[in-house]
Amino acid sequence: MPTHEFTRPDGVLRVDADDSLAATAENLLAHLAALPAAELDDDCRIDLGWCPLVVAKEGDGWRLFGPDGAEGRTPDVTPHLFAAVEQARVAALLGVRPEPIRFDAEIAVEHGALEADAIYLRRGSDMAGSGWHLGPLTAEAGADVHLHPHPAYEIAEKFPAVAGYLTLPKDYLVGVVGGGIDAVFNDQGKRVIGPGGELKIEAQPELIERATKELGLTSAEVIAHSRHHPVHGYFMVWRSEVDPVMLVLHPNGEQLRLPTLVHPDRVEQHWTDGDRTPAGYVLS
């Protein structure tokens, strides 16, 4: 496991985390570097929301540790940083207020569901612990199903893809197939994320409204003729019948109106080149 370091005049700060989380690890080190040594020596804690991390004296400096199960601790904080980063990303992606969950909070699991290839997780107010219920993706549980409590970190270890979705609010449902996110339904029963974690425009009703006005389409047509860019965050919506046109909408208010249908790669290039425009502007 890579070790990320920051050298202070009085010692070295160390964090063990996968290189994919290097930026997050370096931010933690920068935060710790500003603290006095006495505070670091006094079991300094950093609460990620998902779990606390603890600084401990080690050799010529200090090392950051995370919980390993309910009682132990580990220097590898990769799963904890990953969960915290993903939970913030998913909440921002869907524009929801997260309902925090601790790593050791209980999730009610149907008997045998952890061995299934396709599962669902649904958060309700009638479940103990975190409110999450996990079952096989065949039908929701009836009254006679045997439930077993499992800590959230065990579920995140078994199905890493769900870690970021465990702070979604009540009545959200997450489908997992083959270890990956297959669908997310919001508290209104609308599918807002599709296979692979791709955001659906149903999660952005204000964008649907803008697209219906700009393109003269119904809401159903906008949903059917839309595609999300996972990196830049915009939605491409197109009208292909009469007077073909493509509208590129971002939740931050930026948009493009292209006077013809354009290949997604060209749309990405326009966006990267800074061609975002005020509402109604047509890129020639």
PDB file of C-alpha atoms in Angstrom:
ATOM      1  CA  MET A   1       0.000   0.000   0.000  1.00  0.00           C
ATOM      2  CA  PRO A   2       1.529   3.392  -0.960  1.00  0.00           C
ATOM      3  CA  THR A   3       2.489   5.667   1.917  1.00  0.00           C
ATOM      4  CA  HIS A   4       1.943   9.398   1.472  1.00  0.00           C
ATOM      5  CA  GLU A   5       4.196  11.589   3.614  1.00  0.00           C
ATOM      6  CA  PHE A   6       4.587  15.157   4.792  1.00  0.00           C
ATOM      7  CA  THR A   7       7.752  16.159   6.611  1.00  0.00           C
ATOM      8  CA  ARG A   8       7.397  18.649   9.460  1.00  0.00           C
ATOM      9  CA  PRO A   9      10.327  20.138  11.396  1.00  0.00           C
ATOM     10  CA  ASP A  10       9.387  17.871  14.320  1.00  0.00           C
ATOM     11  CA  GLY A  11       8.575  14.654  12.473  1.00  0.00           C
ATOM     12  CA  VAL A  12       6.973  12.932   9.491  1.00  0.00           C
ATOM     13  CA  LEU A  13       3.228  12.534   8.958  1.00  0.00           C
ATOM     14  CA  ARG A  14       2.240   9.353   7.124  1.00  0.00           C
ATOM     15  CA  VAL A  15      -0.993   8.140   5.538  1.00  0.00           C
ATOM     16  CA  ASP A  16      -1.360   4.760   3.814  1.00  0.00           C
ATOM     17  CA  ALA A  17      -3.864   4.942   0.947  1.00  0.00           C
ATOM     18  CA  ASP A  18      -4.221   3.846  -2.650  1.00  0.00           C
ATOM     19  CA  ASP A  19      -2.727   6.239  -5.207  1.00  0.00           C
ATOM     20  CA  SER A  20      -6.199   6.845  -6.662  1.00  0.00           C
ATOM     21  CA  LEU A  21      -6.901   8.746  -3.425  1.00  0.00           C
ATOM     22  CA  ALA A  22      -3.593  10.630  -3.387  1.00  0.00           C
ATOM     23  CA  ALA A  23      -5.228  14.070  -3.563  1.00  0.00           C
ATOM     24  CA  THR A  24      -7.496  13.288  -0.604  1.00  0.00           C
ATOM     25  CA  ALA A  25      -4.585  11.846   1.394  1.00  0.00           C
ATOM     26  CA  GLU A  26      -2.478  14.935   0.687  1.00  0.00           C
ATOM     27  CA  ASN A  27      -5.324  17.200   1.824  1.00  0.00           C
ATOM     28  CA  LEU A  28      -5.463  15.265   5.093  1.00  0.00           C
ATOM     29  CA  LEU A  29      -1.708  15.628   5.519  1.00  0.00           C
ATOM     30  CA  ALA A  30      -1.912  19.353   4.860  1.00  0.00           C
ATOM     31  CA  HIS A  31      -4.591  19.658   7.539  1.00  0.00           C
ATOM     32  CA  LEU A  32      -2.533  17.655  10.036  1.00  0.00           C
ATOM     33  CA  ALA A  33       0.630  19.572   9.197  1.00  0.00           C
ATOM     34  CA  ALA A  34      -0.976  22.765  10.522  1.00  0.00           C
ATOM     35  CA  LEU A  35      -1.689  21.251  13.952  1.00  0.00           C
ATOM     36  CA  PRO A  36       0.668  21.567  16.933  1.00  0.00           C
ATOM     37  CA  ALA A  37       2.614  18.471  17.924  1.00  0.00           C
ATOM     38  CA  ALA A  38       0.857  18.300  21.296  1.00  0.00           C
ATOM     39  CA  GLU A  39      -2.485  17.934  19.551  1.00  0.00           C
ATOM     40  CA  LEU A  40      -1.141  15.200  17.279  1.00  0.00           C
ATOM     41  CA  ASP A  41       0.279  13.333  20.280  1.00  0.00           C
ATOM     42  CA  ASP A  42      -3.063  13.446  22.080  1.00  0.00           C
ATOM     43  CA  ASP A  43      -4.907  10.863  19.921  1.00  0.00           C
ATOM     44  CA  CYS A  44      -5.972  13.487  17.370  1.00  0.00           C
ATOM     45  CA  ARG A  45      -9.155  12.423  15.567  1.00  0.00           C
ATOM     46  CA  ILE A  46     -10.474  13.380  12.151  1.00  0.00           C
ATOM     47  CA  ASP A  47     -14.124  12.485  11.658  1.00  0.00           C
ATOM     48  CA  LEU A  48     -15.029  11.701   8.045  1.00  0.00           C
ATOM     49  CA  GLY A  49     -18.711  11.276   8.861  1.00  0.00           C
ATOM     50  CA  TRP A  50     -18.445   7.654   7.763  1.00  0.00           C
ATOM     51  CA  CYS A  51     -15.837   6.917  10.456  1.00  0.00           C
ATOM     52  CA  PRO A  52     -13.170   8.565  12.627  1.00  0.00           C
ATOM     53  CA  LEU A  53      -9.468   8.423  11.751  1.00  0.00           C
ATOM     54  CA  VAL A  54      -6.911   8.606  14.558  1.00  0.00           C
ATOM     55  CA  VAL A  55      -3.358   9.961  14.534  1.00  0.00           C
ATOM     56  CA  ALA A  56      -0.882   7.876  16.534  1.00  0.00           C
ATOM     57  CA  LYS A  57       2.771   8.462  17.359  1.00  0.00           C
ATOM     58  CA  GLU A  58       5.025   6.126  15.377  1.00  0.00           C
ATOM     59  CA  GLY A  59       8.815   6.143  15.006  1.00  0.00           C
ATOM     60  CA  ASP A  60      10.050   9.541  13.848  1.00  0.00           C
ATOM     61  CA  GLY A  61       6.576  10.959  13.430  1.00  0.00           C
ATOM     62  CA  TRP A  62       2.911  10.070  13.254  1.00  0.00           C
ATOM     63  CA  ARG A  63       0.668   7.762  11.234  1.00  0.00           C
ATOM     64  CA  LEU A  64      -3.041   7.953  10.508  1.00  0.00           C
ATOM     65  CA  PHE A  65      -5.142   4.890  11.369  1.00  0.00           C
ATOM     66  CA  GLY A  66      -8.707   3.925  10.549  1.00  0.00           C
ATOM     67  CA  PRO A  67     -11.056   1.374  12.127  1.00  0.00           C
ATOM     68  CA  ASP A  68     -10.592  -2.267  11.172  1.00  0.00           C
ATOM     69  CA  GLY A  69     -13.914  -3.870  11.954  1.00  0.00           C
ATOM     70  CA  ALA A  70     -15.663  -2.861  15.151  1.00  0.00           C
ATOM     71  CA  GLU A  71     -12.681  -2.933  17.522  1.00  0.00           C
ATOM     72  CA  GLY A  72      -9.371  -3.033  15.631  1.00  0.00           C
ATOM     73  CA  ARG A  73      -7.487  -0.425  13.647  1.00  0.00           C
ATOM     74  CA  THR A  74      -5.527  -0.424  10.401  1.00  0.00           C
ATOM     75  CA  PRO A  75      -3.015   1.932   8.760  1.00  0.00           C
ATOM     76  CA  ASP A  76      -4.682   1.336   5.373  1.00  0.00           C
ATOM     77  CA  VAL A  77      -7.351   4.037   5.254  1.00  0.00           C
ATOM     78  CA  THR A  78      -8.183   3.440   1.567  1.00  0.00           C
ATOM     79  CA  PRO A  79     -11.722   2.056   2.109  1.00  0.00           C
ATOM     80  CA  HIS A  80     -12.596   4.856   4.531  1.00  0.00           C
ATOM     81  CA  LEU A  81     -11.349   7.659   2.295  1.00  0.00           C
ATOM     82  CA  PHE A  82     -13.062   6.012  -0.676  1.00  0.00           C
ATOM     83  CA  ALA A  83     -16.391   5.834   1.163  1.00  0.00           C
ATOM     84  CA  ALA A  84     -16.205   9.460   2.305  1.00  0.00           C
ATOM     85  CA  VAL A  85     -15.247  10.757  -1.149  1.00  0.00           C
ATOM     86  CA  GLU A  86     -17.885   8.671  -2.921  1.00  0.00           C
ATOM     87  CA  GLN A  87     -20.629   9.663  -0.492  1.00  0.00           C
ATOM     88  CA  ALA A  88     -19.906  13.343  -1.109  1.00  0.00           C
ATOM     89  CA  ARG A  89     -19.786  12.740  -4.878  1.00  0.00           C
ATOM     90  CA  VAL A  90     -23.111  10.874  -5.015  1.00  0.00           C
ATOM     91  CA  ALA A  91     -24.903  13.450  -2.853  1.00  0.00           C
ATOM     92  CA  ALA A  92     -23.626  16.265  -5.093  1.00  0.00           C
ATOM     93  CA  LEU A  93     -24.435  14.297  -8.250  1.00  0.00           C
ATOM     94  CA  LEU A  94     -28.059  13.821  -7.231  1.00  0.00           C
ATOM     95  CA  GLY A  95     -28.423  17.156  -5.457  1.00  0.00           C
ATOM     96  CA  VAL A  96     -29.707  15.549  -2.261  1.00  0.00           C
ATOM     97  CA  ARG A  97     -29.080  16.288   1.390  1.00  0.00           C
ATOM     98  CA  PRO A  98     -27.218  13.229   2.652  1.00  0.00           C
ATOM     99  CA  GLU A  99     -28.370  11.302   5.690  1.00  0.00           C
ATOM    100  CA  PRO A 100     -25.045  10.261   7.254  1.00  0.00           C
ATOM    101  CA  ILE A 101     -24.344   6.669   8.151  1.00  0.00           C
ATOM    102  CA  ARG A 102     -21.583   5.413  10.417  1.00  0.00           C
ATOM    103  CA  PHE A 103     -19.370   2.568   9.276  1.00  0.00           C
ATOM    104  CA  ASP A 104     -20.644   0.356  12.110  1.00  0.00           C
ATOM    105  CA  ALA A 105     -24.358   1.189  11.740  1.00  0.00           C
ATOM    106  CA  GLU A 106     -26.579  -1.840  11.203  1.00  0.00           C
ATOM    107  CA  ILE A 107     -28.061  -2.794   7.840  1.00  0.00           C
ATOM    108  CA  ALA A 108     -30.876  -5.376   7.867  1.00  0.00           C
ATOM    109  CA  VAL A 109     -29.980  -8.181   5.454  1.00  0.00           C
ATOM    110  CA  GLU A 110     -32.297 -10.901   4.213  1.00  0.00           C
ATOM    111  CA  HIS A 111     -31.063 -14.411   4.840  1.00  0.00           C
ATOM    112  CA  GLY A 112     -28.799 -15.520   1.961  1.00  0.00           C
ATOM    113  CA  ALA A 113     -28.894 -12.156   0.153  1.00  0.00           C
ATOM    114  CA  LEU A 114     -25.152 -11.538   0.501  1.00  0.00           C
ATOM    115  CA  GLU A 115     -24.495 -14.466  -1.815  1.00  0.00           C
ATOM    116  CA  ALA A 116     -26.832 -13.165  -4.534  1.00  0.00           C
ATOM    117  CA  ASP A 117     -25.465 -11.667  -7.762  1.00  0.00           C
ATOM    118  CA  ALA A 118     -28.287  -9.115  -7.913  1.00  0.00           C
ATOM    119  CA  ILE A 119     -29.430  -7.250  -4.802  1.00  0.00           C
ATOM    120  CA  TYR A 120     -31.304  -4.136  -3.816  1.00  0.00           C
ATOM    121  CA  LEU A 121     -30.859  -1.749  -0.912  1.00  0.00           C
ATOM    122  CA  ARG A 122     -33.759   0.403   0.227  1.00  0.00           C
ATOM    123  CA  ARG A 123     -33.713   2.949   3.015  1.00  0.00           C
ATOM    124  CA  GLY A 124     -36.895   3.238   5.026  1.00  0.00           C
ATOM    125  CA  SER A 125     -38.000   4.711   8.329  1.00  0.00           C
ATOM    126  CA  ASP A 126     -39.361   1.409   9.609  1.00  0.00           C
ATOM    127  CA  MET A 127     -35.998  -0.384   9.796  1.00  0.00           C
ATOM    128  CA  ALA A 128     -33.722  -0.388  12.830  1.00  0.00           C
ATOM    129  CA  GLY A 129     -30.149   0.871  12.709  1.00  0.00           C
ATOM    130  CA  SER A 130     -29.312   2.816   9.558  1.00  0.00           C
ATOM    131  CA  GLY A 131     -32.727   2.255   7.982  1.00  0.00           C
ATOM    132  CA  TRP A 132     -31.237   0.284   5.087  1.00  0.00           C
ATOM    133  CA  HIS A 133     -32.680  -3.076   4.043  1.00  0.00           C
ATOM    134  CA  LEU A 134     -30.713  -5.389   1.722  1.00  0.00           C
ATOM    135  CA  GLY A 135     -32.384  -8.196  -0.188  1.00  0.00           C
ATOM    136  CA  PRO A 136     -32.133 -10.176  -3.440  1.00  0.00           C
ATOM    137  CA  LEU A 137     -33.240  -8.230  -6.509  1.00  0.00           C
ATOM    138  CA  THR A 138     -36.261 -10.415  -7.179  1.00  0.00           C
ATOM    139  CA  ALA A 139     -38.966  -8.959  -4.968  1.00  0.00           C
ATOM    140  CA  GLU A 140     -39.012  -6.846  -1.858  1.00  0.00           C
ATOM    141  CA  ALA A 141     -39.172  -8.642   1.444  1.00  0.00           C
ATOM    142  CA  GLY A 142     -42.433  -9.838   2.920  1.00  0.00           C
ATOM    143  CA  ALA A 143     -43.303  -9.962   6.603  1.00  0.00           C
ATOM    144  CA  ASP A 144     -41.922 -13.483   7.122  1.00  0.00           C
ATOM    145  CA  VAL A 145     -38.400 -12.902   5.756  1.00  0.00           C
ATOM    146  CA  HIS A 146     -35.572 -13.571   8.198  1.00  0.00           C
ATOM    147  CA  LEU A 147     -33.380 -10.493   8.648  1.00  0.00           C
ATOM    148  CA  HIS A 148     -29.870 -10.366  10.073  1.00  0.00           C
ATOM    149  CA  PRO A 149     -28.076  -7.165  11.115  1.00  0.00           C
ATOM    150  CA  HIS A 150     -24.721  -6.524   9.457  1.00  0.00           C
ATOM    151  CA  PRO A 151     -22.500  -3.486  10.010  1.00  0.00           C
ATOM    152  CA  ALA A 152     -22.336  -1.091   7.084  1.00  0.00           C
ATOM    153  CA  TYR A 153     -18.595  -1.637   6.615  1.00  0.00           C
ATOM    154  CA  GLU A 154     -19.224  -5.344   5.895  1.00  0.00           C
ATOM    155  CA  ILE A 155     -21.702  -4.425   3.166  1.00  0.00           C
ATOM    156  CA  ALA A 156     -19.255  -1.884   1.714  1.00  0.00           C
ATOM    157  CA  GLU A 157     -16.515  -4.539   1.711  1.00  0.00           C
ATOM    158  CA  LYS A 158     -18.773  -7.075   0.017  1.00  0.00           C
ATOM    159  CA  PHE A 159     -20.205  -4.575  -2.504  1.00  0.00           C
ATOM    160  CA  PRO A 160     -17.705  -1.667  -2.795  1.00  0.00           C
ATOM    161  CA  ALA A 161     -19.838   0.081  -5.424  1.00  0.00           C
ATOM    162  CA  VAL A 162     -22.571   0.855  -2.868  1.00  0.00           C
ATOM    163  CA  ALA A 163     -20.334   2.700  -0.390  1.00  0.00           C
ATOM    164  CA  GLY A 164     -21.093   6.087  -1.917  1.00  0.00           C
ATOM    165  CA  TYR A 165     -24.847   5.495  -1.966  1.00  0.00           C
ATOM    166  CA  LEU A 166     -25.320   4.641   1.715  1.00  0.00           C
ATOM    167  CA  THR A 167     -25.986   8.278   2.669  1.00  0.00           C
ATOM    168  CA  LEU A 168     -28.950   8.599   0.297  1.00  0.00           C
ATOM    169  CA  PRO A 169     -32.152   9.663   2.093  1.00  0.00           C
ATOM    170  CA  LYS A 170     -35.196   7.664   3.086  1.00  0.00           C
ATOM    171  CA  ASP A 171     -37.107   5.837   0.327  1.00  0.00           C
ATOM    172  CA  TYR A 172     -34.174   5.755  -2.101  1.00  0.00           C
ATOM    173  CA  LEU A 173     -33.550   2.350  -3.660  1.00  0.00           C
ATOM    174  CA  VAL A 174     -30.253   1.106  -5.099  1.00  0.00           C
ATOM    175  CA  GLY A 175     -29.997  -1.915  -7.400  1.00  0.00           C
ATOM    176  CA  VAL A 176     -26.696  -3.780  -7.708  1.00  0.00           C
ATOM    177  CA  VAL A 177     -26.001  -6.384 -10.388  1.00  0.00           C
ATOM    178  CA  GLY A 178     -22.700  -8.205 -10.782  1.00  0.00           C
ATOM    179  CA  GLY A 179     -21.129  -5.978  -8.154  1.00  0.00           C
ATOM    180  CA  GLY A 180     -21.912  -2.735 -10.007  1.00  0.00           C
ATOM    181  CA  ILE A 181     -24.639  -0.132  -9.689  1.00  0.00           C
ATOM    182  CA  ASP A 182     -27.523  -1.031 -12.006  1.00  0.00           C
ATOM    183  CA  ALA A 183     -30.097   1.578 -10.989  1.00  0.00           C
ATOM    184  CA  VAL A 184     -31.008   4.152  -8.354  1.00  0.00           C
ATOM    185  CA  PHE A 185     -34.610   5.202  -7.772  1.00  0.00           C
ATOM    186  CA  ASN A 186     -35.369   8.376  -5.841  1.00  0.00           C
ATOM    187  CA  ASP A 187     -38.002   8.884  -3.151  1.00  0.00           C
ATOM    188  CA  GLN A 188     -40.610   9.512  -5.861  1.00  0.00           C
ATOM    189  CA  GLY A 189     -39.901   6.170  -7.529  1.00  0.00           C
ATOM    190  CA  LYS A 190     -38.135   7.758 -10.529  1.00  0.00           C
ATOM    191  CA  ARG A 191     -35.022   6.124 -11.919  1.00  0.00           C
ATOM    192  CA  VAL A 192     -32.317   8.762 -11.529  1.00  0.00           C
ATOM    193  CA  ILE A 193     -29.206   6.643 -12.144  1.00  0.00           C
ATOM    194  CA  GLY A 194     -28.822   3.880 -14.696  1.00  0.00           C
ATOM    195  CA  PRO A 195     -26.391   1.000 -15.259  1.00  0.00           C
ATOM    196  CA  GLY A 196     -22.798   1.757 -14.358  1.00  0.00           C
ATOM    197  CA  GLY A 197     -23.834   4.649 -12.137  1.00  0.00           C
ATOM    198  CA  GLU A 198     -24.807   6.883 -15.081  1.00  0.00           C
ATOM    199  CA  LEU A 199     -26.914   9.842 -13.994  1.00  0.00           C
ATOM    200  CA  LYS A 200     -30.348  10.125 -15.603  1.00  0.00           C
ATOM    201  CA  ILE A 201     -31.943  13.454 -16.434  1.00  0.00           C
ATOM    202  CA  GLU A 202     -34.902  12.474 -14.241  1.00  0.00           C
ATOM    203  CA  ALA A 203     -32.716  13.616 -11.324  1.00  0.00           C
ATOM    204  CA  GLN A 204     -32.742  17.167 -12.751  1.00  0.00           C
ATOM    205  CA  PRO A 205     -36.400  18.229 -13.219  1.00  0.00           C
ATOM    206  CA  GLU A 206     -35.384  21.856 -13.852  1.00  0.00           C
ATOM    207  CA  LEU A 207     -33.288  20.717 -16.831  1.00  0.00           C
ATOM    208  CA  ILE A 208     -36.209  18.725 -18.198  1.00  0.00           C
ATOM    209  CA  GLU A 209     -38.342  21.854 -17.989  1.00  0.00           C
ATOM    210  CA  ARG A 210     -35.731  23.940 -19.794  1.00  0.00           C
ATOM    211  CA  ALA A 211     -35.352  21.321 -22.508  1.00  0.00           C
ATOM    212  CA  THR A 212     -39.102  21.027 -23.106  1.00  0.00           C
ATOM    213  CA  LYS A 213     -39.335  24.798 -23.602  1.00  0.00           C
ATOM    214  CA  GLU A 214     -36.244  25.103 -25.801  1.00  0.00           C
ATOM    215  CA  LEU A 215     -36.897  22.060 -27.987  1.00  0.00           C
ATOM    216  CA  GLY A 216     -40.677  21.830 -27.951  1.00  0.00           C
ATOM    217  CA  LEU A 217     -40.575  18.259 -26.654  1.00  0.00           C
ATOM    218  CA  THR A 218     -42.625  16.552 -23.980  1.00  0.00           C
ATOM    219  CA  SER A 219     -40.967  15.545 -20.719  1.00  0.00           C
ATOM    220  CA  ALA A 220     -41.115  11.894 -21.800  1.00  0.00           C
ATOM    221  CA  GLU A 221     -39.375  12.751 -25.088  1.00  0.00           C
ATOM    222  CA  VAL A 222     -36.652  14.679 -23.262  1.00  0.00           C
ATOM    223  CA  ILE A 223     -36.017  11.702 -20.992  1.00  0.00           C
ATOM    224  CA  ALA A 224     -35.957   9.313 -23.949  1.00  0.00           C
ATOM    225  CA  HIS A 225     -33.593  11.496 -26.015  1.00  0.00           C
ATOM    226  CA  SER A 226     -30.980  12.468 -23.446  1.00  0.00           C
ATOM    227  CA  ARG A 227     -27.505  11.366 -22.487  1.00  0.00           C
ATOM    228  CA  HIS A 228     -25.280  12.358 -19.570  1.00  0.00           C
ATOM    229  CA  HIS A 229     -21.553  13.064 -19.781  1.00  0.00           C
ATOM    230  CA  PRO A 230     -20.023  11.447 -16.657  1.00  0.00           C
ATOM    231  CA  VAL A 231     -16.941  13.701 -16.570  1.00  0.00           C
ATOM    232  CA  HIS A 232     -18.204  17.159 -17.557  1.00  0.00           C
ATOM    233  CA  GLY A 233     -21.637  16.640 -15.981  1.00  0.00           C
ATOM    234  CA  TYR A 234     -23.812  18.035 -18.785  1.00  0.00           C
ATOM    235  CA  PHE A 235     -26.799  16.408 -20.489  1.00  0.00           C
ATOM    236  CA  MET A 236     -27.190  16.186 -24.254  1.00  0.00           C
ATOM    237  CA  VAL A 237     -30.832  16.386 -25.354  1.00  0.00           C
ATOM    238  CA  TRP A 238     -31.791  16.231 -29.007  1.00  0.00           C
ATOM    239  CA  ARG A 239     -34.734  16.693 -31.353  1.00  0.00           C
ATOM    240  CA  SER A 240     -34.290  14.526 -34.421  1.00  0.00           C
ATOM    241  CA  GLU A 241     -37.584  14.707 -36.329  1.00  0.00           C
ATOM    242  CA  VAL A 242     -38.394  18.206 -37.601  1.00  0.00           C
ATOM    243  CA  ASP A 243     -35.598  20.808 -37.600  1.00  0.00           C
ATOM    244  CA  PRO A 244     -32.997  18.603 -35.832  1.00  0.00           C
ATOM    245  CA  VAL A 245     -31.218  20.365 -32.998  1.00  0.00           C
ATOM    246  CA  MET A 246     -29.185  19.436 -29.921  1.00  0.00           C
ATOM    247  CA  LEU A 247     -29.255  21.179 -26.554  1.00  0.00           C
ATOM    248  CA  VAL A 248     -26.439  20.687 -24.051  1.00  0.00           C
ATOM    249  CA  LEU A 249     -27.474  21.545 -20.488  1.00  0.00           C
ATOM    250  CA  HIS A 250     -25.465  21.636 -17.271  1.00  0.00           C
ATOM    251  CA  PRO A 251     -27.010  21.787 -13.783  1.00  0.00           C
ATOM    252  CA  ASN A 252     -24.868  24.887 -13.095  1.00  0.00           C
ATOM    253  CA  GLY A 253     -26.859  26.852 -15.718  1.00  0.00           C
ATOM    254  CA  GLU A 254     -24.399  26.708 -18.605  1.00  0.00           C
ATOM    255  CA  GLN A 255     -25.636  25.427 -21.929  1.00  0.00           C
ATOM    256  CA  LEU A 256     -25.043  25.074 -25.657  1.00  0.00           C
ATOM    257  CA  ARG A 257     -27.609  25.006 -28.437  1.00  0.00           C
ATOM    258  CA  LEU A 258     -26.243  23.254 -31.506  1.00  0.00           C
ATOM    259  CA  PRO A 259     -28.128  23.890 -34.783  1.00  0.00           C
ATOM    260  CA  THR A 260     -27.871  20.253 -35.848  1.00  0.00           C
ATOM    261  CA  LEU A 261     -27.274  16.812 -34.361  1.00  0.00           C
ATOM    262  CA  VAL A 262     -23.650  16.516 -33.254  1.00  0.00           C
ATOM    263  CA  HIS A 263     -21.573  13.473 -32.328  1.00  0.00           C
ATOM    264  CA  PRO A 264     -20.913  13.336 -28.545  1.00  0.00           C
ATOM    265  CA  ASP A 265     -17.156  13.590 -29.142  1.00  0.00           C
ATOM    266  CA  ARG A 266     -17.621  16.901 -30.938  1.00  0.00           C
ATOM    267  CA  VAL A 267     -19.911  18.130 -28.168  1.00  0.00           C
ATOM    268  CA  GLU A 268     -17.204  17.299 -25.631  1.00  0.00           C
ATOM    269  CA  GLN A 269     -14.657  19.249 -27.675  1.00  0.00           C
ATOM    270  CA  HIS A 270     -16.934  22.300 -27.875  1.00  0.00           C
ATOM    271  CA  TRP A 271     -17.463  22.114 -24.121  1.00  0.00           C
ATOM    272  CA  THR A 272     -13.745  21.714 -23.399  1.00  0.00           C
ATOM    273  CA  ASP A 273     -12.936  24.648 -25.679  1.00  0.00           C
ATOM    274  CA  GLY A 274     -15.114  26.893 -23.542  1.00  0.00           C
ATOM    275  CA  ASP A 275     -18.024  27.330 -25.931  1.00  0.00           C
ATOM    276  CA  ARG A 276     -20.608  27.330 -23.135  1.00  0.00           C
ATOM    277  CA  THR A 277     -23.100  30.055 -23.746  1.00  0.00           C
ATOM    278  CA  PRO A 278     -25.924  32.017 -22.164  1.00  0.00           C
ATOM    279  CA  ALA A 279     -29.396  30.560 -22.564  1.00  0.00           C
ATOM    280  CA  GLY A 280     -30.652  30.791 -26.134  1.00  0.00           C
ATOM    281  CA  TYR A 281     -27.259  31.288 -27.744  1.00  0.00           C
ATOM    282  CA  VAL A 282     -26.719  29.263 -30.920  1.00  0.00           C
ATOM    283  CA  LEU A 283     -23.262  27.951 -31.740  1.00  0.00           C
ATOM    284  CA  SER A 284     -22.753  28.218 -35.488  1.00  0.00           C
TER     285      SER A 284
END
